[in-house]
């Protein structure tokens, strides 16, 4: 693959050297870029796999995001908000500061105390970051739920976190129609023992039912004081829980702390984006996912940056919406996903070419592997061959970027489709099943060999699962569940998930979670789910279901019912592309479903020799099952 050398002229060799010689001392130096109420006694307390960063230090995230800018940036726009329906709003650092303190006082008056959890279920409106920062101000732990999740998914998360207050909106706009968020919350909390109040933002002015628990945002804030001093919190104080899908049936609550997490974000934002006071930054991620938490809310605000926040769908009302926004706000840094780029690319070059995008100086990608063709299109058509592209690899659990080109730190040749190198202070390897480094250009498992400040504290309420999921495959190494390879120049190429987690349009969906939803339908006996490659979404979901013998429903009705069930239990993002009804599934002798075969068969790949299958599976049995599956798929396609 040809290299492209384009950078911003930075070449800070010393940072790399410092980090390599003593990563703990290095991160200690980075932490000093934040404002602390009191310094730490110990930089890192590493009791594998539990890391405590800056132990004894006192800090507050909302203070670092807002108060520190009041002296010289109070009138600077923090958020240039663009509503889906064409409305727009500017919130300065002062506006944010006032609103956050008012809401913090409201939360206190509702009995929310340090350590309590608050669930936030809001669309992409300024009240969302305001709510997160108000929680952070008083030491409440926020748990934001993506506004596309269903009532049942929200219920599980609220029950698990035992949230005291929920913040939501009457409705949210999506592609011109209104989604009744308040109704979804009413359903989710109808049996909740923990939720005492629901605060409702009036976004769409939809008619809603208000119960004695429910309070309107505006009425509460109008009467609240705008002075609320920040709590002086321990560096390890839990800032947020963010639920994410894994290999187990239920989503896991990833728990992040404060001082380490903010240090990681402050540093990576500076290194990756080379942020300047004059920049207009735009990250298209929804705040309901980790990219939105880290690189829409916390990192830009820590730096006093100005950013665009967009409420709606990227192609609404038409395919020019994104480029229109870049043009209108003279965006200088654009951070988006390969799925969005693939969609834009499909609409053709004429649309972006008809806008003045000359303000752009840096482009980023996140969430899934970016294919080289898309990288090149992004580079040529959007960046006009003058903007470096950073392909940033990280996870909900890592808190911030771990692999990326860092133009704010150094200029290195870029290779389309490679994440390049780890951030300073991080030791990353690609290993085989036994944990041995594989040779150059060989696919293996990505592992991280030392702690970093943004890493999760644990899984909410489940230290054992935290250890089992991430730290048990390889001794004293963090296992993220990704395939990767290192080429002969030492560049890392991320090659997708190695576990039973799917990535659909960049969203993480656990196969186990989906399967358990499907088998809870009374007519389904067994189910297996796999992902197959898709030109637009990266991957799409294929469901195989074995029906109970006494089923009387016809296949079409069942298919409809299953889709409705998936949408109700999980959310629209988990809607499968195809559902195949079969009589058996290919399994190993020990009963493990062979998803690899399902994946191959549904993507029309050759399966090859099955006699060497793992775990001594019954070969003839599998062959006959596969034959049957092929027939079902063929029948389905003729349907
Ligand atoms: O498989 C990797 C993929 O997304 C997973 C993490 O998903 P999530 O926790 O939802 O966070 C996404 C946003 C940070 C990873 O295990 N992934 C993320 N970024 C990349 C990626 N795969 C390839 N290249 C990337 N840049």
PDB file of N, CA and C in Angstrom, residues 168-203:
ATOM      1  N   UNK A 168     -34.846  13.242  30.475  1.00  0.00           N
ATOM      2  CA  UNK A 168     -35.244  12.886  29.105  1.00  0.00           C
ATOM      3  C   UNK A 168     -35.891  14.096  28.434  1.00  0.00           C
ATOM      4  N   UNK A 169     -36.465  13.870  27.258  1.00  0.00           N
ATOM      5  CA  UNK A 169     -37.154  14.945  26.527  1.00  0.00           C
ATOM      6  C   UNK A 169     -38.538  14.447  26.154  1.00  0.00           C
ATOM      7  N   UNK A 170     -39.425  15.395  25.842  1.00  0.00           N
ATOM      8  CA  UNK A 170     -40.754  14.977  25.386  1.00  0.00           C
ATOM      9  C   UNK A 170     -40.606  14.124  24.125  1.00  0.00           C
ATOM     10  N   UNK A 171     -39.786  14.586  23.211  1.00  0.00           N
ATOM     11  CA  UNK A 171     -39.562  13.819  21.990  1.00  0.00           C
ATOM     12  C   UNK A 171     -38.239  14.189  21.360  1.00  0.00           C
ATOM     13  N   UNK A 172     -37.871  13.447  20.326  1.00  0.00           N
ATOM     14  CA  UNK A 172     -36.637  13.758  19.603  1.00  0.00           C
ATOM     15  C   UNK A 172     -36.920  13.664  18.117  1.00  0.00           C
ATOM     16  N   UNK A 173     -36.249  14.504  17.315  1.00  0.00           N
ATOM     17  CA  UNK A 173     -36.446  14.451  15.859  1.00  0.00           C
ATOM     18  C   UNK A 173     -35.511  13.427  15.243  1.00  0.00           C
ATOM     19  N   UNK A 174     -36.053  12.618  14.361  1.00  0.00           N
ATOM     20  CA  UNK A 174     -35.218  11.713  13.589  1.00  0.00           C
ATOM     21  C   UNK A 174     -35.807  11.605  12.196  1.00  0.00           C
ATOM     22  N   UNK A 175     -35.048  12.076  11.234  1.00  0.00           N
ATOM     23  CA  UNK A 175     -35.500  12.103   9.830  1.00  0.00           C
ATOM     24  C   UNK A 175     -36.872  12.742   9.702  1.00  0.00           C
ATOM     25  N   UNK A 176     -37.053  13.843  10.390  1.00  0.00           N
ATOM     26  CA  UNK A 176     -38.276  14.614  10.246  1.00  0.00           C
ATOM     27  C   UNK A 176     -39.429  14.142  11.109  1.00  0.00           C
ATOM     28  N   UNK A 177     -39.384  12.917  11.605  1.00  0.00           N
ATOM     29  CA  UNK A 177     -40.506  12.510  12.464  1.00  0.00           C
ATOM     30  C   UNK A 177     -40.090  12.601  13.936  1.00  0.00           C
ATOM     31  N   UNK A 178     -41.106  12.537  14.799  1.00  0.00           N
ATOM     32  CA  UNK A 178     -40.832  12.709  16.221  1.00  0.00           C
ATOM     33  C   UNK A 178     -40.853  11.353  16.916  1.00  0.00           C
ATOM     34  N   UNK A 179     -39.812  11.083  17.694  1.00  0.00           N
ATOM     35  CA  UNK A 179     -39.787   9.852  18.492  1.00  0.00           C
ATOM     36  C   UNK A 179     -40.184  10.243  19.910  1.00  0.00           C
ATOM     37  N   UNK A 180     -41.186   9.547  20.452  1.00  0.00           N
ATOM     38  CA  UNK A 180     -41.725   9.948  21.762  1.00  0.00           C
ATOM     39  C   UNK A 180     -40.866   9.408  22.900  1.00  0.00           C
ATOM     40  N   UNK A 181     -39.820  10.112  23.201  1.00  0.00           N
ATOM     41  CA  UNK A 181     -38.863   9.621  24.196  1.00  0.00           C
ATOM     42  C   UNK A 181     -39.499   9.474  25.583  1.00  0.00           C
ATOM     43  N   UNK A 182     -40.334  10.439  25.943  1.00  0.00           N
ATOM     44  CA  UNK A 182     -40.943  10.399  27.284  1.00  0.00           C
ATOM     45  C   UNK A 182     -41.815   9.150  27.457  1.00  0.00           C
ATOM     46  N   UNK A 183     -42.551   8.810  26.389  1.00  0.00           N
ATOM     47  CA  UNK A 183     -43.388   7.598  26.456  1.00  0.00           C
ATOM     48  C   UNK A 183     -42.527   6.360  26.668  1.00  0.00           C
ATOM     49  N   UNK A 184     -41.382   6.344  25.995  1.00  0.00           N
ATOM     50  CA  UNK A 184     -40.479   5.186  26.125  1.00  0.00           C
ATOM     51  C   UNK A 184     -39.969   5.103  27.570  1.00  0.00           C
ATOM     52  N   UNK A 185     -39.633   6.255  28.138  1.00  0.00           N
ATOM     53  CA  UNK A 185     -39.164   6.267  29.532  1.00  0.00           C
ATOM     54  C   UNK A 185     -40.295   5.837  30.476  1.00  0.00           C
ATOM     55  N   UNK A 186     -41.518   6.331  30.230  1.00  0.00           N
ATOM     56  CA  UNK A 186     -42.648   5.929  31.089  1.00  0.00           C
ATOM     57  C   UNK A 186     -42.751   4.408  31.146  1.00  0.00           C
ATOM     58  N   UNK A 187     -42.622   3.797  29.977  1.00  0.00           N
ATOM     59  CA  UNK A 187     -42.718   2.331  29.906  1.00  0.00           C
ATOM     60  C   UNK A 187     -41.528   1.686  30.645  1.00  0.00           C
ATOM     61  N   UNK A 188     -40.351   2.261  30.439  1.00  0.00           N
ATOM     62  CA  UNK A 188     -39.139   1.668  31.030  1.00  0.00           C
ATOM     63  C   UNK A 188     -39.141   1.726  32.548  1.00  0.00           C
ATOM     64  N   UNK A 189     -39.738   2.762  33.121  1.00  0.00           N
ATOM     65  CA  UNK A 189     -39.619   2.904  34.583  1.00  0.00           C
ATOM     66  C   UNK A 189     -40.911   2.550  35.326  1.00  0.00           C
ATOM     67  N   UNK A 190     -41.861   1.947  34.594  1.00  0.00           N
ATOM     68  CA  UNK A 190     -43.172   1.780  35.253  1.00  0.00           C
ATOM     69  C   UNK A 190     -43.079   0.927  36.532  1.00  0.00           C
ATOM     70  N   UNK A 191     -42.104  -0.002  36.585  1.00  0.00           N
ATOM     71  CA  UNK A 191     -41.984  -0.798  37.823  1.00  0.00           C
ATOM     72  C   UNK A 191     -40.706  -0.452  38.594  1.00  0.00           C
ATOM     73  N   UNK A 192     -40.074   0.652  38.222  1.00  0.00           N
ATOM     74  CA  UNK A 192     -38.767   0.943  38.844  1.00  0.00           C
ATOM     75  C   UNK A 192     -38.919   1.335  40.313  1.00  0.00           C
ATOM     76  N   UNK A 193     -38.009   0.739  41.123  1.00  0.00           N
ATOM     77  CA  UNK A 193     -38.033   1.100  42.549  1.00  0.00           C
ATOM     78  C   UNK A 193     -37.068   2.245  42.814  1.00  0.00           C
ATOM     79  N   UNK A 194     -36.105   2.429  41.913  1.00  0.00           N
ATOM     80  CA  UNK A 194     -35.054   3.410  42.213  1.00  0.00           C
ATOM     81  C   UNK A 194     -35.391   4.830  41.742  1.00  0.00           C
ATOM     82  N   UNK A 195     -36.114   4.956  40.619  1.00  0.00           N
ATOM     83  CA  UNK A 195     -36.306   6.290  40.026  1.00  0.00           C
ATOM     84  C   UNK A 195     -37.327   7.113  40.815  1.00  0.00           C
ATOM     85  N   UNK A 196     -36.856   8.243  41.324  1.00  0.00           N
ATOM     86  CA  UNK A 196     -37.752   9.093  42.129  1.00  0.00           C
ATOM     87  C   UNK A 196     -38.328  10.234  41.282  1.00  0.00           C
ATOM     88  N   UNK A 197     -37.549  10.727  40.324  1.00  0.00           N
ATOM     89  CA  UNK A 197     -38.024  11.849  39.490  1.00  0.00           C
ATOM     90  C   UNK A 197     -37.552  11.719  38.049  1.00  0.00           C
ATOM     91  N   UNK A 198     -38.355  12.303  37.154  1.00  0.00           N
ATOM     92  CA  UNK A 198     -37.967  12.374  35.740  1.00  0.00           C
ATOM     93  C   UNK A 198     -37.992  13.854  35.341  1.00  0.00           C
ATOM     94  N   UNK A 199     -36.867  14.330  34.840  1.00  0.00           N
ATOM     95  CA  UNK A 199     -36.808  15.722  34.368  1.00  0.00           C
ATOM     96  C   UNK A 199     -37.023  15.696  32.854  1.00  0.00           C
ATOM     97  N   UNK A 200     -37.936  16.552  32.374  1.00  0.00           N
ATOM     98  CA  UNK A 200     -38.321  16.487  30.959  1.00  0.00           C
ATOM     99  C   UNK A 200     -37.980  17.790  30.234  1.00  0.00           C
ATOM    100  N   UNK A 201     -37.110  17.681  29.237  1.00  0.00           N
ATOM    101  CA  UNK A 201     -36.799  18.822  28.373  1.00  0.00           C
ATOM    102  C   UNK A 201     -37.890  18.890  27.305  1.00  0.00           C
ATOM    103  N   UNK A 202     -38.390  20.085  27.025  1.00  0.00           N
ATOM    104  CA  UNK A 202     -39.396  20.195  25.967  1.00  0.00           C
ATOM    105  C   UNK A 202     -38.684  20.507  24.652  1.00  0.00           C
ATOM    106  N   UNK A 203     -38.460  19.486  23.871  1.00  0.00           N
ATOM    107  CA  UNK A 203     -37.768  19.677  22.596  1.00  0.00           C
ATOM    108  C   UNK A 203     -38.737  19.768  21.435  1.00  0.00           C
TER     109      UNK A 203
END
